[in-house]
XYZ file of C-alpha atoms in Angstrom:
182
model
C 33.885 -20.851 21.557
C 30.181 -20.719 22.351
C 29.254 -23.367 24.984
C 25.668 -23.608 23.691
C 26.814 -24.120 20.101
C 29.177 -26.920 21.082
C 26.937 -28.841 23.484
C 28.114 -32.405 23.570
C 31.364 -31.637 21.748
C 34.568 -32.272 23.663
C 37.411 -30.048 22.430
C 40.705 -31.797 21.827
C 43.818 -30.744 23.721
C 45.258 -29.296 20.521
C 42.202 -27.036 20.023
C 42.727 -25.158 23.287
C 45.772 -22.941 23.539
C 48.007 -23.465 26.526
C 47.559 -19.822 27.588
C 43.751 -19.984 27.406
C 43.804 -23.205 29.421
C 46.020 -21.601 32.074
C 43.574 -18.668 32.240
C 40.685 -21.080 32.665
C 42.437 -22.946 35.490
C 43.405 -19.654 37.177
C 39.748 -18.569 37.219
C 39.054 -21.087 39.995
C 39.903 -19.571 43.411
C 42.065 -21.753 45.614
C 44.232 -21.563 48.690
C 48.021 -21.505 48.611
C 49.962 -24.360 50.192
C 53.660 -24.859 50.805
C 54.892 -28.456 50.902
C 58.252 -28.773 52.643
C 60.792 -31.206 54.049
C 64.491 -31.362 54.690
C 67.120 -33.915 53.759
C 70.922 -34.165 53.824
C 71.071 -31.661 50.944
C 69.028 -28.966 52.675
C 65.519 -27.629 53.096
C 63.055 -28.000 50.233
C 59.796 -26.108 49.765
C 57.289 -25.911 46.968
C 54.548 -23.257 47.042
C 51.524 -24.374 45.047
C 47.906 -23.738 44.224
C 47.478 -27.324 42.940
C 46.834 -28.672 46.425
C 43.446 -30.249 47.170
C 41.927 -31.275 50.480
C 39.082 -33.676 51.134
C 40.114 -36.408 48.705
C 39.142 -38.954 51.363
C 38.188 -38.884 55.043
C 38.897 -42.574 55.688
C 41.821 -42.661 55.365
C 42.394 -38.894 55.403
C 43.954 -38.039 52.018
C 44.896 -34.811 50.267
C 46.518 -34.352 46.862
C 49.154 -32.189 45.233
C 50.225 -31.914 41.598
C 53.922 -31.509 40.818
C 55.300 -30.555 37.422
C 57.549 -33.294 36.061
C 60.382 -30.778 35.474
C 60.512 -29.739 39.155
C 63.879 -29.978 40.889
C 62.205 -29.849 44.318
C 59.682 -32.662 43.843
C 62.283 -35.495 43.840
C 63.467 -34.346 47.300
C 59.928 -34.142 48.659
C 59.001 -37.457 47.048
C 61.838 -39.265 48.813
C 61.130 -37.657 52.219
C 59.775 -39.870 54.994
C 57.235 -37.151 55.818
C 56.115 -33.952 54.057
C 54.869 -30.891 55.896
C 52.007 -28.901 54.397
C 51.372 -25.286 55.394
C 48.202 -23.554 54.201
C 49.446 -19.982 54.002
C 47.640 -17.289 55.934
C 46.397 -14.153 54.240
C 49.273 -12.095 55.666
C 52.108 -14.446 54.616
C 52.841 -12.845 51.236
C 56.497 -12.179 52.089
C 56.931 -15.855 53.006
C 55.437 -16.895 49.656
C 57.695 -14.474 47.760
C 60.775 -15.815 49.511
C 59.956 -19.528 49.135
C 58.851 -19.085 45.513
C 61.887 -16.999 44.560
C 64.438 -17.966 41.932
C 67.381 -17.759 44.354
C 67.298 -21.219 45.938
C 70.085 -20.365 48.393
C 68.095 -17.433 49.819
C 64.692 -19.123 50.074
C 64.949 -19.998 53.759
C 66.856 -16.882 54.922
C 64.996 -15.332 57.839
C 62.487 -18.196 58.017
C 62.497 -20.678 60.882
C 60.190 -23.560 60.051
C 58.916 -25.973 62.654
C 60.492 -29.412 62.191
C 58.004 -32.252 62.590
C 58.451 -36.020 62.569
C 60.458 -37.398 59.657
C 62.052 -34.016 58.813
C 58.758 -32.516 57.605
C 58.698 -28.719 57.781
C 55.744 -26.406 58.468
C 55.638 -22.631 58.672
C 54.728 -20.679 61.798
C 51.689 -18.455 61.329
C 50.072 -20.684 58.697
C 46.275 -20.879 58.635
C 46.580 -24.666 58.913
C 49.284 -27.324 58.806
C 49.492 -31.042 58.095
C 52.029 -33.786 58.623
C 51.729 -36.168 55.668
C 53.269 -39.263 54.132
C 53.287 -40.171 50.462
C 50.503 -42.679 49.745
C 50.677 -42.936 45.931
C 51.865 -41.111 42.811
C 49.974 -41.155 39.513
C 50.991 -39.749 36.111
C 48.854 -36.755 35.147
C 49.937 -35.234 31.834
C 52.887 -32.899 32.396
C 52.488 -33.377 36.167
C 52.535 -36.148 38.733
C 49.589 -36.327 41.112
C 50.610 -37.256 44.645
C 48.146 -38.594 47.186
C 49.280 -37.744 50.693
C 47.985 -39.377 53.882
C 47.338 -36.883 56.685
C 48.988 -38.175 59.875
C 48.509 -35.086 62.047
C 47.204 -31.557 61.564
C 46.437 -28.260 63.201
C 44.157 -25.326 62.470
C 44.655 -21.703 63.462
C 41.025 -20.587 63.463
C 41.855 -16.872 63.774
C 44.062 -16.919 60.651
C 42.292 -16.639 57.301
C 43.910 -18.344 54.288
C 45.610 -16.650 51.361
C 43.572 -16.992 48.152
C 44.983 -17.402 44.628
C 42.648 -16.315 41.812
C 43.306 -15.213 38.225
C 47.068 -15.200 38.795
C 46.747 -12.863 41.781
C 46.806 -13.257 45.551
C 44.078 -11.992 47.837
C 44.018 -11.271 51.550
C 45.639 -8.663 53.786
C 48.664 -7.061 52.123
C 47.925 -8.778 48.811
C 49.746 -6.373 46.537
C 51.662 -9.057 44.683
C 52.147 -8.599 40.984
C 51.421 -11.593 38.782
C 51.342 -15.253 39.705
C 53.324 -16.805 42.491
C 56.172 -18.820 41.046
C 56.769 -22.467 41.815
C 59.798 -24.678 41.683
């Protein structure tokens, strides 16, 4: 599709293939966050690139988009507090483990820091936040969660991991393909 030829035309959702749309979205570089909490059933973590900061400064709000088919999101949604870790550029092994298909093995060898309300954050992250769920809005095949930032920390010496075009960038970034979510 030629952007100049279609000036003013808005393509319908059916005109764009799902794969082309995913490629478009993946062309925007973003950080990688892990949202995590624990409940009576265990520890829950969701790595994602659909995390956005700076939604509001007063009150401080961030957002995260969760696919409606997620089995992890209901646990995070019901948590009193949710921890957010912005992964550092050298935390590729952590991402692989938490994004892996074997749910029972996800936390093996990882010792998260437990914050207020059973929120979990990861040591060595470039930044962390303690959040509470402010609101949830339907957003197509996802739900968009607004999270209020209650506390946070920044590790200035740690650079963040970057996700771009289905690849990860930073030190030790030899990951093949996209990071999987829950």
